[in-house]
mmCIF file of C-alpha atoms in Angstrom:
data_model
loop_
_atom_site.group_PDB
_atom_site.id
_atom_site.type_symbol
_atom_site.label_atom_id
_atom_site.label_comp_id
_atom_site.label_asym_id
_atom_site.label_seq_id
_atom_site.Cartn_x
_atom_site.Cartn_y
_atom_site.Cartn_z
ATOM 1 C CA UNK A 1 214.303 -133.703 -60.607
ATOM 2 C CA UNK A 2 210.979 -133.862 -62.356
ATOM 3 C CA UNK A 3 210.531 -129.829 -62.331
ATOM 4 C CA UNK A 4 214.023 -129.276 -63.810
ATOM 5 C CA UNK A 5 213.140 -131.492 -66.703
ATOM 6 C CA UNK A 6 210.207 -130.105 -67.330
ATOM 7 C CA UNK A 7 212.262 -126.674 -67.525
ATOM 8 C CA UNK A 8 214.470 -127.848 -69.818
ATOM 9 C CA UNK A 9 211.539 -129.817 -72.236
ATOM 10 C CA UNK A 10 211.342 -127.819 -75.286
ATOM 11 C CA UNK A 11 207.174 -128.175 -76.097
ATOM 12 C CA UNK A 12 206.978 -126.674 -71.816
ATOM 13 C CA UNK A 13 209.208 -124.101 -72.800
ATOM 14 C CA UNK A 14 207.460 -123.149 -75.678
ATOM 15 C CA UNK A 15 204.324 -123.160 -74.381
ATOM 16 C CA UNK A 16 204.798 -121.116 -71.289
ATOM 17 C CA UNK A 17 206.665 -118.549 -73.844
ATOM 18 C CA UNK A 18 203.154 -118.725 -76.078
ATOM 19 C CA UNK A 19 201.600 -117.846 -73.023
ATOM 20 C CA UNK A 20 203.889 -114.984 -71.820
ATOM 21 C CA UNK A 21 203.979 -113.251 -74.700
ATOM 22 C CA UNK A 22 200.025 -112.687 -75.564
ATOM 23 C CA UNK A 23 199.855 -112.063 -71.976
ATOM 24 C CA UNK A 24 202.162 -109.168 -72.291
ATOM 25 C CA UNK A 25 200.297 -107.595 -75.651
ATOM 26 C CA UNK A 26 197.018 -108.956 -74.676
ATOM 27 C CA UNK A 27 196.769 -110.781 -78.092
ATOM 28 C CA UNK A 28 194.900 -113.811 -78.279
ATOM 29 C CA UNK A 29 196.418 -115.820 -80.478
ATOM 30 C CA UNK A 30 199.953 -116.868 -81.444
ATOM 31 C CA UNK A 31 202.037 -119.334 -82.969
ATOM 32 C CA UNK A 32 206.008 -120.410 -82.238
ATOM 33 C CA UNK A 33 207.636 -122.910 -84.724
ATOM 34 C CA UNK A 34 210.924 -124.122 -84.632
ATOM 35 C CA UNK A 35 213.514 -125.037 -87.720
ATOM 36 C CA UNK A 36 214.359 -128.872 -88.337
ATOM 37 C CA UNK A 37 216.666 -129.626 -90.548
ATOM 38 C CA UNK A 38 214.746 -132.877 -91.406
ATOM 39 C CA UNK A 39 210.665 -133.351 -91.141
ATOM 40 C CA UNK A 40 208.330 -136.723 -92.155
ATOM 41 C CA UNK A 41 206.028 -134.515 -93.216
ATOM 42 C CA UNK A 42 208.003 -132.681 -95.697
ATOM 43 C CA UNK A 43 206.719 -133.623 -98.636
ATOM 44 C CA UNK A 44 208.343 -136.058 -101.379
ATOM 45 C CA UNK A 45 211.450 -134.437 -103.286
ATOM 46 C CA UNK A 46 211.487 -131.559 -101.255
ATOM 47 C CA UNK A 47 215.154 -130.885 -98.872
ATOM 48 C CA UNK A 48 215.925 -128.295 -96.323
ATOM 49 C CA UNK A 49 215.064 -126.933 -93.178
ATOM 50 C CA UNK A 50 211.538 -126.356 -92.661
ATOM 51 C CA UNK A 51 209.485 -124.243 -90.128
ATOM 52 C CA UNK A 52 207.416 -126.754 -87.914
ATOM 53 C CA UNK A 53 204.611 -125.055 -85.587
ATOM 54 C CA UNK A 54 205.396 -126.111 -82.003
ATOM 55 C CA UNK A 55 203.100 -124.405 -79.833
ATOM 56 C CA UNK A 56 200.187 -122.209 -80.328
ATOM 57 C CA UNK A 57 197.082 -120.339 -78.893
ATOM 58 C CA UNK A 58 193.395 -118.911 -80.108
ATOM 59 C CA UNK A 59 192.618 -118.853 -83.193
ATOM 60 C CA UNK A 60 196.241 -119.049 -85.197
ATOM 61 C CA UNK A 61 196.971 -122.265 -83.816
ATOM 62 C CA UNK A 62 193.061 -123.356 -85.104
ATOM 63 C CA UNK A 63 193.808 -122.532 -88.622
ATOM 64 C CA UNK A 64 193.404 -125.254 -90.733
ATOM 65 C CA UNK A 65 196.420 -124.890 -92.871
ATOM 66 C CA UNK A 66 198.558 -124.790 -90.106
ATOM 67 C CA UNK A 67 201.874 -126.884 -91.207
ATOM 68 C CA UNK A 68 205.374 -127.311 -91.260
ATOM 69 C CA UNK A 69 206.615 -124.326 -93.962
ATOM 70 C CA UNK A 70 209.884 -124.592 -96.411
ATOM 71 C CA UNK A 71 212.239 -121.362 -95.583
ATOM 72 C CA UNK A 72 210.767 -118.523 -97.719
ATOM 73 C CA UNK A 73 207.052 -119.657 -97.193
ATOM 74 C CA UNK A 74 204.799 -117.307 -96.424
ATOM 75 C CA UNK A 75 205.563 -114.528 -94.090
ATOM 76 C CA UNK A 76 206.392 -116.892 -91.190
ATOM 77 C CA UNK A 77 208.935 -118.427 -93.858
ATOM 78 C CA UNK A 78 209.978 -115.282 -94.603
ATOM 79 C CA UNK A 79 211.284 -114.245 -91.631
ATOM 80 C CA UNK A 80 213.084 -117.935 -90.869
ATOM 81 C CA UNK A 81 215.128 -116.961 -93.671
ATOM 82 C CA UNK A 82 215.870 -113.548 -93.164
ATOM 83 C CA UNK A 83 215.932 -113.147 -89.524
ATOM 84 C CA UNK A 84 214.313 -110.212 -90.041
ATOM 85 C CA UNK A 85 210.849 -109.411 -88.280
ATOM 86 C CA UNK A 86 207.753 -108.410 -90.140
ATOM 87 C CA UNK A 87 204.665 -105.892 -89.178
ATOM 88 C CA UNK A 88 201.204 -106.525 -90.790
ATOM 89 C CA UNK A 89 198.686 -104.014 -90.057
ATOM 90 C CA UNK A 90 195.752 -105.436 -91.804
ATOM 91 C CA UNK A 91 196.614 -108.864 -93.383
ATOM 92 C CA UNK A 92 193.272 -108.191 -95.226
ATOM 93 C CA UNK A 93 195.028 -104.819 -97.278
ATOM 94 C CA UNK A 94 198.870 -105.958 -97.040
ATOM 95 C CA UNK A 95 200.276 -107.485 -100.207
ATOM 96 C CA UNK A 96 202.573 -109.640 -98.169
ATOM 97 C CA UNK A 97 200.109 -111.768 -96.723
ATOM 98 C CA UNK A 98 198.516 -112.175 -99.950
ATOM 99 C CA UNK A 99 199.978 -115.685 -100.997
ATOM 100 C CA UNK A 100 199.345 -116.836 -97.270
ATOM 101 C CA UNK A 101 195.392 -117.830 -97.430
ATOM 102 C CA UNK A 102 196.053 -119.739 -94.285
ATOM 103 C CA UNK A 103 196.595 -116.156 -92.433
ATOM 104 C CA UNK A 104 193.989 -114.466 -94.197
ATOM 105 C CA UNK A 105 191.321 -117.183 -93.562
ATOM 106 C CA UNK A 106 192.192 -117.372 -90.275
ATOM 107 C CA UNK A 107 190.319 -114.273 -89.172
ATOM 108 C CA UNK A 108 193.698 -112.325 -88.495
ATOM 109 C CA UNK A 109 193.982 -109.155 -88.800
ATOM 110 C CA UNK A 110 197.285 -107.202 -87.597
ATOM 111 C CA UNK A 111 199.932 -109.836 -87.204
ATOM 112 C CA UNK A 112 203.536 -109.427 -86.205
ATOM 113 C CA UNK A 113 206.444 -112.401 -86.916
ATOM 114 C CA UNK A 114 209.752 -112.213 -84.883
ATOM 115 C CA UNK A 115 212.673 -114.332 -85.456
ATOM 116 C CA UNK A 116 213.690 -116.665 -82.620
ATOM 117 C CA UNK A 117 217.591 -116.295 -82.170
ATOM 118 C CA UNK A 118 220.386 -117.210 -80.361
ATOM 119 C CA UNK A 119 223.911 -116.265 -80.947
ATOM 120 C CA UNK A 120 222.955 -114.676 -84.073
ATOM 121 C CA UNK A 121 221.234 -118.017 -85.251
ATOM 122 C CA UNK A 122 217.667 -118.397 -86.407
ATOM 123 C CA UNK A 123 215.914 -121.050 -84.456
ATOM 124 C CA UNK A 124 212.494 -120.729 -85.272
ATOM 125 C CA UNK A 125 209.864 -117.712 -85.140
ATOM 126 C CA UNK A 126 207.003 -116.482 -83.410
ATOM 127 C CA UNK A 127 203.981 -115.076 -84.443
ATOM 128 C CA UNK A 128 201.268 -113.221 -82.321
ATOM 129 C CA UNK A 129 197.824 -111.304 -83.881
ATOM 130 C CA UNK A 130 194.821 -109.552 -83.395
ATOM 131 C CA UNK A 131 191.379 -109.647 -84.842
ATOM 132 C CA UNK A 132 191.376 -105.640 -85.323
ATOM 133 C CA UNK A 133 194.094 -104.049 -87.916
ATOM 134 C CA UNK A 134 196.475 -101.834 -86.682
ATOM 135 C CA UNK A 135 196.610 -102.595 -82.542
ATOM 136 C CA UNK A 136 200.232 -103.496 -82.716
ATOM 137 C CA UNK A 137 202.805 -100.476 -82.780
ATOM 138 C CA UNK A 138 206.792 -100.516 -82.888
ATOM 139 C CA UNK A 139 206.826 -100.800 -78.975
ATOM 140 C CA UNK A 140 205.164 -104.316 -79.313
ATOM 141 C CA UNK A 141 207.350 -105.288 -81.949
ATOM 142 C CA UNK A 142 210.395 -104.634 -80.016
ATOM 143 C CA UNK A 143 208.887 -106.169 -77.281
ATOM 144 C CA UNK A 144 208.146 -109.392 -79.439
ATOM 145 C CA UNK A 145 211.998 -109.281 -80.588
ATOM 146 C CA UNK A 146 213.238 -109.086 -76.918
ATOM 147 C CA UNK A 147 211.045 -112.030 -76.208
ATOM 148 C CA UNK A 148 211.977 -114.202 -79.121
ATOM 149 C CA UNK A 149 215.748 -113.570 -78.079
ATOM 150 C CA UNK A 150 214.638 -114.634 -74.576
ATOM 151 C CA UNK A 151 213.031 -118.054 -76.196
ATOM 152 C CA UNK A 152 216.071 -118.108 -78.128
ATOM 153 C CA UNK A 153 218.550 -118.794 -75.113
ATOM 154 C CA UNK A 154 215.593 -121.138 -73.734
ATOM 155 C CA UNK A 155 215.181 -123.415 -76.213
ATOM 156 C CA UNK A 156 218.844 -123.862 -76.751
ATOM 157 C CA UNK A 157 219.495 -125.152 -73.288
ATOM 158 C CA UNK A 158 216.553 -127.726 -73.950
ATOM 159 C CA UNK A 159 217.636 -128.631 -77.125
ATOM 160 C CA UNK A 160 221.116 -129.534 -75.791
ATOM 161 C CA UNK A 161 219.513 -131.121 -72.892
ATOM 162 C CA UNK A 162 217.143 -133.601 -75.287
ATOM 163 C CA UNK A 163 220.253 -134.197 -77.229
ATOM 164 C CA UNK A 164 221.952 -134.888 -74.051
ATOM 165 C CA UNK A 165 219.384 -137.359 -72.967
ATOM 166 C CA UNK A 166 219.074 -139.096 -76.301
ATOM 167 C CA UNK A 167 222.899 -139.548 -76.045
ATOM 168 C CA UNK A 168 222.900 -141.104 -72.793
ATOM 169 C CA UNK A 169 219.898 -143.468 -73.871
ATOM 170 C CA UNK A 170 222.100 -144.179 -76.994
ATOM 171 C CA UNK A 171 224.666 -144.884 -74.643
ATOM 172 C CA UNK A 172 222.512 -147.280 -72.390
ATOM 173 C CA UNK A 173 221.347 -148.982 -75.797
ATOM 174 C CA UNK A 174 224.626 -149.970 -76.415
ATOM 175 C CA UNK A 175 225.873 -150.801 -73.031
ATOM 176 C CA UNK A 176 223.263 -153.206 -72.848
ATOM 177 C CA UNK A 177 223.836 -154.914 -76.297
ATOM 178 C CA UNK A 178 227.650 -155.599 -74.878
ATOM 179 C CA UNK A 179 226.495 -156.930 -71.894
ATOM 180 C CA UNK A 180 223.897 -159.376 -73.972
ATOM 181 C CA UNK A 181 227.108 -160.752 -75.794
ATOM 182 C CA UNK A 182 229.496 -160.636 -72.945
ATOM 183 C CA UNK A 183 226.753 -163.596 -71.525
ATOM 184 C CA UNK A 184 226.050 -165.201 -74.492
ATOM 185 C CA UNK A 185 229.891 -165.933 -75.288
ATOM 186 C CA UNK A 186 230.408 -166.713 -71.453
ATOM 187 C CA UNK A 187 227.327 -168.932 -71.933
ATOM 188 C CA UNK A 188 229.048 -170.288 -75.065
ATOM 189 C CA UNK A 189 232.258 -171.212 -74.347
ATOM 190 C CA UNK A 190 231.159 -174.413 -71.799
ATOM 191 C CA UNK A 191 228.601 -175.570 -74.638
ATOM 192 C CA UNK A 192 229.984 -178.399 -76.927
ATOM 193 C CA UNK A 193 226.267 -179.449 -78.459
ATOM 194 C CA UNK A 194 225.573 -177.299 -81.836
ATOM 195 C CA UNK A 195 221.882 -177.609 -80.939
ATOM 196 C CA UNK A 196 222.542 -176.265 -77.871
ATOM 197 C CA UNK A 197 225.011 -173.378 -79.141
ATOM 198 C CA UNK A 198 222.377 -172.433 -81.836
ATOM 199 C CA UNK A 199 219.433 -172.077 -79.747
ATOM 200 C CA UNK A 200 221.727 -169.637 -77.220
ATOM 201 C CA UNK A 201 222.440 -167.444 -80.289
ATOM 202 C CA UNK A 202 218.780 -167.281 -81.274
ATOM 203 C CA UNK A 203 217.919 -165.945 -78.086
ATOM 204 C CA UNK A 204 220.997 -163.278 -77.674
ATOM 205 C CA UNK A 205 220.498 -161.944 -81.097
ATOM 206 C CA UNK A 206 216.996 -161.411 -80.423
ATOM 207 C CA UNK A 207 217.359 -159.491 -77.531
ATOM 208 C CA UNK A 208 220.651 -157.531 -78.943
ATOM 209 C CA UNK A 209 218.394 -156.304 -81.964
ATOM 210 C CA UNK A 210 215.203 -156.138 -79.946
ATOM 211 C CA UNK A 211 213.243 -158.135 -82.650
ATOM 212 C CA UNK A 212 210.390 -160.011 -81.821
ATOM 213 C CA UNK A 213 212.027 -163.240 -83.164
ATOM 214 C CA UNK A 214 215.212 -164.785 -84.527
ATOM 215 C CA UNK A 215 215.848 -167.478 -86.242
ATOM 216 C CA UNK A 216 219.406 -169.534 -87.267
ATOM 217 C CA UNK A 217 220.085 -172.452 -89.101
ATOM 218 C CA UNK A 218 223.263 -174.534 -89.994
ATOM 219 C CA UNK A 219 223.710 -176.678 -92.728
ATOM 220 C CA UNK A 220 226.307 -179.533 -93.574
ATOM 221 C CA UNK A 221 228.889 -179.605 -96.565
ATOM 222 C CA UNK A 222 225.980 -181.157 -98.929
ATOM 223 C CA UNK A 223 223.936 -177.961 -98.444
ATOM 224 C CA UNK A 224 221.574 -180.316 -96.439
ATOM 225 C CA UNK A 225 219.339 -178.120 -93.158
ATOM 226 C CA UNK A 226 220.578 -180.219 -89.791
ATOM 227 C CA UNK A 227 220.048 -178.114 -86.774
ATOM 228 C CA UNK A 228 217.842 -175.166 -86.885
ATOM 229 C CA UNK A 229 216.819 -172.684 -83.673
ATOM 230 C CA UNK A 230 214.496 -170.079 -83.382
ATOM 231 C CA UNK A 231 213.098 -167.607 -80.531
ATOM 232 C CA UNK A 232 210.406 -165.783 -80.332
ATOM 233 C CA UNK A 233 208.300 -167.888 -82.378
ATOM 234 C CA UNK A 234 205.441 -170.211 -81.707
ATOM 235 C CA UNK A 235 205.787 -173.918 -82.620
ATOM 236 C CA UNK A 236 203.461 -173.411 -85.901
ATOM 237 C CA UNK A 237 205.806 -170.957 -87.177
ATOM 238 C CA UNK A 238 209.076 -172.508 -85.859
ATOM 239 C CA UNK A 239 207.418 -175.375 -88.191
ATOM 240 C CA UNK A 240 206.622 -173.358 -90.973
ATOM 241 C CA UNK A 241 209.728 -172.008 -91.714
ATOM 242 C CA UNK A 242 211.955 -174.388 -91.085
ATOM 243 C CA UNK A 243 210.235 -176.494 -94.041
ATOM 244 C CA UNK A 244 210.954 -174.027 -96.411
ATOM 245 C CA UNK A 245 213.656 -175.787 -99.117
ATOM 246 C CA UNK A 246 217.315 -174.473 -98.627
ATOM 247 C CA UNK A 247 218.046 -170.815 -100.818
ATOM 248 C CA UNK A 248 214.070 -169.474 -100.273
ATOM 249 C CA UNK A 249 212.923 -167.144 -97.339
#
């Protein structure tokens, strides 16, 4: 039903995570991204997985700069890569957070970044902080691990489910493109008029590609235009294409 796919939607289980976790170190802001292997964003030339923020809170997920990251990138980069978490007392003092000016403008001050992991797999990270430096000891850091590994297992199961679902649409897609030409050559078969045959294609193609028009033409052996069929189109542009010369458009 509607509440087990909201379960299993990867932005409500990320955000309800977000939430759970500054509620439990009474932090107010934080910051979960996930790795894609793939990202429009990325910029030109550059390959790889990249760090893509997901879900945030307070003043983190305010931060200007906020943006997908390459593995290695700044400390939230960092620990993508390595798996590893990191403490930050004062991201003000600590030379790690020095080549992160997003993090330092942000008004952070101690900051923790946990790996998100599942079967010994990085999936993303999360990140929680504080404006005052030092408020986070090795208890909340542990805590933060045991929580990313609980995200972990989480965003698995809806990552499996979206890919699931995008299957099964995939699936649908196609089903419904064989039943388009299952009519059209049952539709075919009893038509002996090439007008008529051409004007039945227009319309199945169209609807198998889901363009918003199709057009088909046939010519004889002199390379001369005799029948021509379009849907989709409006009788203007039916007529302005079909008076283009024979090799153009």
């Amino acid at each position: 039903g509607a509440a087990a796919n909201e379960l299993l939607d990867v932005d409500h289980v990320l955000g309800a995570a977000m939430e759970a976790a500054l509620s439990a170190l009474e932090l107010p802001a934080g910051v979960i991204g996930l790795l894609t292997s793939s990202d429009d964003s990325a910029p030109s030339g550059e390959a790889g997985p990249r760090l893509v923020p997901r879900a945030g809170r307070g003043f983190l997920a305010e931060a200007a700069d906020l943006k997908p990251l390459a593995l290695g990138e700044s400390i939230s980069g960092q620990v993508a890569a390595s798996g590893c978490p990191v403490v930050v007392e004062d991201v003000l003092t600590d030379p790690r957070a020095a080549d992160d000016p997003a993090l330092r403008q942000s008004g952070a001050r101690a900051y923790v970044s946990a790996p998100i992991k599942h079967k010994g797999r990085v999936l993303g990270v999360i990140n929680v902080a504080g404006h005052e430096p030092g408020v986070l000891a090795a208890a909340d850091l542990d805590l933060l691990t045991s929580i990313g590994a609980a995200i972990g297992i989480a965003v698995d199961n809806a990552l499996l489910f979206e890919e699931t679902r995008r299957l099964h649409a995939e699936a649908d897609r196609r089903a419904g493109q064989i039943q388009t030409l299952h009519a059209a050559s049952r539709a075919l078969a009893g038509m002996v008029d090439i007008g008529t045959v051409l004007q039945t294609l227009a319309g199945g193609v169209r609807q198998l590609v889901g363009a918003r028009y199709s057009a088909l033409a046939a010519n004889d052996h002199n390379e001369t235009l005799t029948h021509f069929a379009t849907a989709g189109l409006t009788a203007e542009e039916e007529a302005r294409i079909a008076r283009r010369p024979t090799g153009r458009g």
